[in-house]
Amino acid sequence: EAQVTQNPRYLITVTGKKLTVTCSQNMNHEYMSWYRQDPGLGLRQIYYSMNVEVTDKGDVPEGYKVSRKEKRNFPLILESPSPNQTSLYFCASSSRGGEKLFFGSGTQLSVL
Amino acid sequence: SQQGEEDPQALSIQEGENATMNCSYKTSINNLQWYRQNSGRGLVHLILIRSNEREKHSGRLRVTLDTSKKSSSLLITASRAADTASYFCATDNDYKLSFGAGTTVTVRA
């Protein structure tokens, strides 16, 4: 089944404790992206990747890192999480940039 | 930065009625897409309309695009309780999709 898999689904952590949210797709998509969703603000793009080893900042990249070493994986790293990064995070992929996105189920992150 | 803005923010209709929501955007686009989100779950793609198209249909969905006015509309006909969700427009500018804040649709039985 074609899907985007994100883990974990829920995560509670404390300020400053490094964490990684994993994202994997099985559709051989070139484009992958991370979004955060906050009430009233819709989805805001954090980082995106047009292909392996090619990543670029979205609209809200501060405090986040990504890497794209393999086509299928696009992990989101928070080196030193802060409470303002408490949010619902989505990973998504598409065959190429600008085309139909397939979304993961989301990761609800709480930073205390 | 957010490109699309949906209107209205919220919509409540009776089952069987039509629901219409609008999206306005600021800069030129390659395509415009509509997505549905059920209660905090992942977004599901509904329809994509390219900048050289004016109207597109998919089942009970009808999307229009007016590039001169930089606006789009999504019409859901004969609504059902299962259509209760948030709907987002997303604009493709420079191969990045930018989402609006969404329209929350409630369909009453």
Short mmCIF file of C-alpha atoms in Angstrom, two decimals:
data_model
loop_
_atom_site.label_atom_id
_atom_site.label_comp_id
_atom_site.label_asym_id
_atom_site.label_seq_id
_atom_site.Cartn_x
_atom_site.Cartn_y
_atom_site.Cartn_z
CA GLU A 1 0.00 0.00 0.00
CA ALA A 2 1.30 3.44 -0.98
CA GLN A 3 1.87 5.44 2.16
CA VAL A 4 3.86 7.96 4.13
CA THR A 5 4.78 6.66 7.55
CA GLN A 6 5.60 8.99 10.41
CA ASN A 7 6.76 8.01 13.88
CA PRO A 8 6.00 8.52 16.65
CA ARG A 9 2.32 9.48 16.58
CA TYR A 10 2.56 11.26 19.95
CA LEU A 11 5.63 12.61 21.71
CA ILE A 12 6.02 14.46 24.98
CA THR A 13 9.45 15.78 25.81
CA VAL A 14 11.22 18.43 27.85
CA THR A 15 12.94 21.59 26.75
CA GLY A 16 16.40 20.99 25.31
CA LYS A 17 16.20 17.23 24.83
CA LYS A 18 17.10 16.40 21.24
CA LEU A 19 14.52 14.43 19.31
CA THR A 20 13.96 13.02 15.84
CA VAL A 21 10.67 12.43 14.06
CA THR A 22 11.02 9.89 11.30
CA CYS A 23 9.28 9.94 7.93
CA SER A 24 9.40 7.29 5.25
CA GLN A 25 7.56 6.92 1.93
CA ASN A 26 7.29 3.85 -0.30
CA MET A 27 6.24 5.56 -3.53
CA ASN A 28 9.69 6.45 -4.88
CA HIS A 29 8.76 10.12 -4.63
CA GLU A 30 11.38 12.74 -5.32
CA TYR A 31 9.81 15.51 -3.25
CA MET A 32 9.34 15.40 0.53
CA SER A 33 8.33 18.10 2.95
CA TRP A 34 7.64 18.83 6.61
CA TYR A 35 4.79 21.02 7.84
CA ARG A 36 3.63 22.15 11.23
CA GLN A 37 0.00 22.88 11.95
CA ASP A 38 -1.11 25.30 14.65
CA PRO A 39 -4.67 26.42 15.39
CA GLY A 40 -5.76 29.27 13.13
CA LEU A 41 -2.51 29.23 11.16
CA GLY A 42 -3.06 26.35 8.79
CA LEU A 43 -0.02 24.41 7.65
CA ARG A 44 3.33 26.11 7.49
CA GLN A 45 6.24 24.55 5.68
CA ILE A 46 9.38 23.87 7.72
CA TYR A 47 11.76 22.27 5.21
CA TYR A 48 11.46 20.52 1.91
CA SER A 49 13.59 18.31 -0.29
CA MET A 50 13.44 18.13 -4.07
CA ASN A 51 15.60 14.98 -4.16
CA VAL A 52 18.34 13.09 -2.35
CA GLU A 53 20.89 15.40 -0.75
CA VAL A 54 18.85 18.46 -1.82
CA THR A 55 17.05 20.28 1.00
CA ASP A 56 15.84 23.83 1.42
CA LYS A 57 14.17 26.01 4.02
CA GLY A 58 10.46 26.56 4.05
CA ASP A 59 8.67 29.37 5.85
CA VAL A 60 9.48 28.42 9.46
CA PRO A 61 12.84 26.57 9.54
CA GLU A 62 14.26 28.03 12.77
CA GLY A 63 14.99 25.37 15.37
CA TYR A 64 14.71 22.45 12.95
CA LYS A 65 17.11 20.35 10.88
CA VAL A 66 16.52 17.79 8.17
CA SER A 67 18.54 15.41 6.06
CA ARG A 68 17.80 13.44 2.91
CA LYS A 69 20.42 10.73 2.61
CA GLU A 70 18.07 8.23 0.99
CA LYS A 71 15.11 8.85 -1.29
CA ARG A 72 12.57 7.22 1.00
CA ASN A 73 13.51 8.86 4.33
CA PHE A 74 13.29 12.47 5.47
CA PRO A 75 13.74 12.78 9.25
CA LEU A 76 12.98 15.99 11.14
CA ILE A 77 15.42 16.80 13.93
CA LEU A 78 14.86 19.20 16.81
CA GLU A 79 18.29 19.71 18.37
CA SER A 80 17.05 21.69 21.37
CA PRO A 81 13.25 21.73 21.48
CA SER A 82 11.45 24.65 23.06
CA PRO A 83 7.80 25.01 24.15
CA ASN A 84 6.97 27.11 21.05
CA GLN A 85 7.66 24.01 18.97
CA THR A 86 4.68 22.27 20.53
CA SER A 87 2.59 21.54 17.47
CA LEU A 88 1.13 18.94 15.12
CA TYR A 89 3.71 17.93 12.52
CA PHE A 90 3.08 16.38 9.14
CA CYS A 91 5.41 14.81 6.65
CA ALA A 92 4.31 14.69 3.02
CA SER A 93 5.67 13.52 -0.30
CA SER A 94 4.89 13.90 -3.98
CA SER A 95 6.29 12.63 -7.26
CA ARG A 96 7.82 16.06 -7.77
CA GLY A 97 7.52 19.53 -6.30
CA GLY A 98 4.15 21.22 -6.68
CA GLU A 99 2.21 18.04 -7.43
CA LYS A 100 -0.36 16.14 -5.33
CA LEU A 101 0.93 15.58 -1.81
CA PHE A 102 0.51 12.38 0.18
CA PHE A 103 0.49 13.05 3.92
CA GLY A 104 1.55 11.01 6.90
CA SER A 105 -0.78 10.61 9.89
CA GLY A 106 0.93 13.33 11.88
CA THR A 107 3.02 13.61 15.04
CA GLN A 108 1.58 15.52 17.98
CA LEU A 109 4.58 16.98 19.83
CA SER A 110 4.42 18.57 23.26
CA VAL A 111 7.52 20.27 24.64
CA LEU A 112 7.29 20.98 28.37
CA SER B 1 4.50 32.66 3.92
CA GLN B 2 0.83 31.76 3.56
CA GLN B 3 -0.36 32.31 0.05
CA GLY B 4 -3.97 31.16 0.10
CA GLU B 5 -6.75 32.47 2.30
CA GLU B 6 -9.99 30.54 2.59
CA ASP B 7 -13.35 32.12 3.13
CA PRO B 8 -15.45 31.58 5.16
CA GLN B 9 -13.49 30.34 8.18
CA ALA B 10 -16.42 28.15 9.19
CA LEU B 11 -19.56 26.89 7.50
CA SER B 12 -22.52 24.96 8.90
CA ILE B 13 -25.05 23.38 6.55
CA GLN B 14 -27.84 20.84 6.54
CA GLU B 15 -27.28 17.42 5.02
CA GLY B 16 -28.20 17.50 1.35
CA GLU B 17 -27.33 21.18 0.89
CA ASN B 18 -24.40 22.46 -1.14
CA ALA B 19 -21.29 23.90 0.48
CA THR B 20 -19.19 26.54 -1.21
CA MET B 21 -15.86 27.87 -0.01
CA ASN B 22 -13.45 30.26 -1.60
CA CYS B 23 -9.70 30.69 -1.75
CA SER B 24 -7.83 33.83 -2.68
CA TYR B 25 -4.12 34.04 -3.29
CA LYS B 26 -1.55 36.72 -3.94
CA THR B 27 0.99 35.71 -6.58
CA SER B 28 0.95 33.75 -9.83
CA ILE B 29 0.68 29.99 -9.47
CA ASN B 30 1.35 26.81 -11.44
CA ASN B 31 -1.61 25.00 -9.94
CA LEU B 32 -4.04 25.15 -7.05
CA GLN B 33 -5.07 22.16 -4.97
CA TRP B 34 -7.76 21.40 -2.42
CA TYR B 35 -7.29 19.08 0.54
CA ARG B 36 -9.57 17.72 3.26
CA GLN B 37 -8.60 17.07 6.87
CA ASN B 38 -10.69 15.09 9.31
CA SER B 39 -10.17 16.05 12.94
CA GLY B 40 -6.38 16.41 13.23
CA ARG B 41 -5.56 13.58 10.88
CA GLY B 42 -3.38 13.76 7.78
CA LEU B 43 -4.62 15.82 4.86
CA VAL B 44 -6.16 14.03 1.91
CA HIS B 45 -5.81 15.39 -1.61
CA LEU B 46 -9.15 16.18 -3.30
CA ILE B 47 -8.45 17.88 -6.59
CA LEU B 48 -5.75 19.75 -8.53
CA ILE B 49 -6.50 22.44 -11.07
CA ARG B 50 -3.76 23.86 -13.25
CA SER B 51 -3.37 27.53 -14.06
CA ASN B 52 -4.60 27.03 -17.65
CA GLU B 53 -7.81 25.31 -16.51
CA ARG B 54 -10.99 27.09 -15.44
CA GLU B 55 -13.12 24.33 -13.98
CA LYS B 56 -12.71 20.75 -12.83
CA HIS B 57 -15.07 18.12 -11.47
CA SER B 58 -14.52 15.06 -9.34
CA GLY B 59 -17.61 13.24 -8.12
CA ARG B 60 -19.59 15.71 -5.98
CA LEU B 61 -16.75 18.25 -6.07
CA ARG B 62 -16.52 21.17 -8.45
CA VAL B 63 -13.54 23.50 -8.46
CA THR B 64 -13.20 26.73 -10.38
CA LEU B 65 -10.13 28.86 -10.90
CA ASP B 66 -10.05 32.50 -11.95
CA THR B 67 -6.43 33.52 -12.41
CA SER B 68 -7.37 37.11 -13.27
CA LYS B 69 -8.97 37.48 -9.84
CA LYS B 70 -6.49 35.15 -8.16
CA SER B 71 -9.27 33.11 -6.65
CA SER B 72 -10.71 29.62 -6.59
CA SER B 73 -13.87 28.05 -5.27
CA LEU B 74 -14.72 24.56 -4.08
CA LEU B 75 -18.32 23.40 -4.29
CA ILE B 76 -19.47 20.25 -2.56
CA THR B 77 -22.90 19.23 -3.78
CA ALA B 78 -25.49 17.19 -1.86
CA SER B 79 -23.42 17.24 1.32
CA ARG B 80 -23.28 14.29 3.71
CA ALA B 81 -22.34 13.97 7.36
CA ALA B 82 -19.05 12.41 6.23
CA ASP B 83 -18.14 15.71 4.52
CA THR B 84 -17.71 17.29 7.96
CA ALA B 85 -14.04 18.29 7.91
CA SER B 86 -11.63 21.16 7.37
CA TYR B 87 -10.85 22.08 3.78
CA PHE B 88 -7.62 23.73 2.70
CA CYS B 89 -6.51 25.28 -0.53
CA ALA B 90 -2.85 25.05 -1.45
CA THR B 91 -1.10 27.02 -4.14
CA ASP B 92 1.94 25.85 -6.04
CA ASN B 93 4.43 28.65 -6.44
CA ASP B 94 7.95 27.74 -7.48
CA TYR B 95 7.28 24.03 -6.80
CA LYS B 96 6.40 24.65 -3.16
CA LEU B 97 2.87 24.23 -1.86
CA SER B 98 1.60 26.94 0.50
CA PHE B 99 -1.56 26.27 2.49
CA GLY B 100 -4.25 28.58 3.79
CA ALA B 101 -5.76 28.41 7.29
CA GLY B 102 -8.73 26.37 6.08
CA THR B 103 -12.53 26.36 6.15
CA THR B 104 -14.21 24.18 8.76
CA VAL B 105 -17.38 22.61 7.38
CA THR B 106 -20.00 21.06 9.64
CA VAL B 107 -22.79 19.08 8.02
CA ARG B 108 -25.84 18.70 10.30
CA ALA B 109 -28.01 15.62 10.01
#
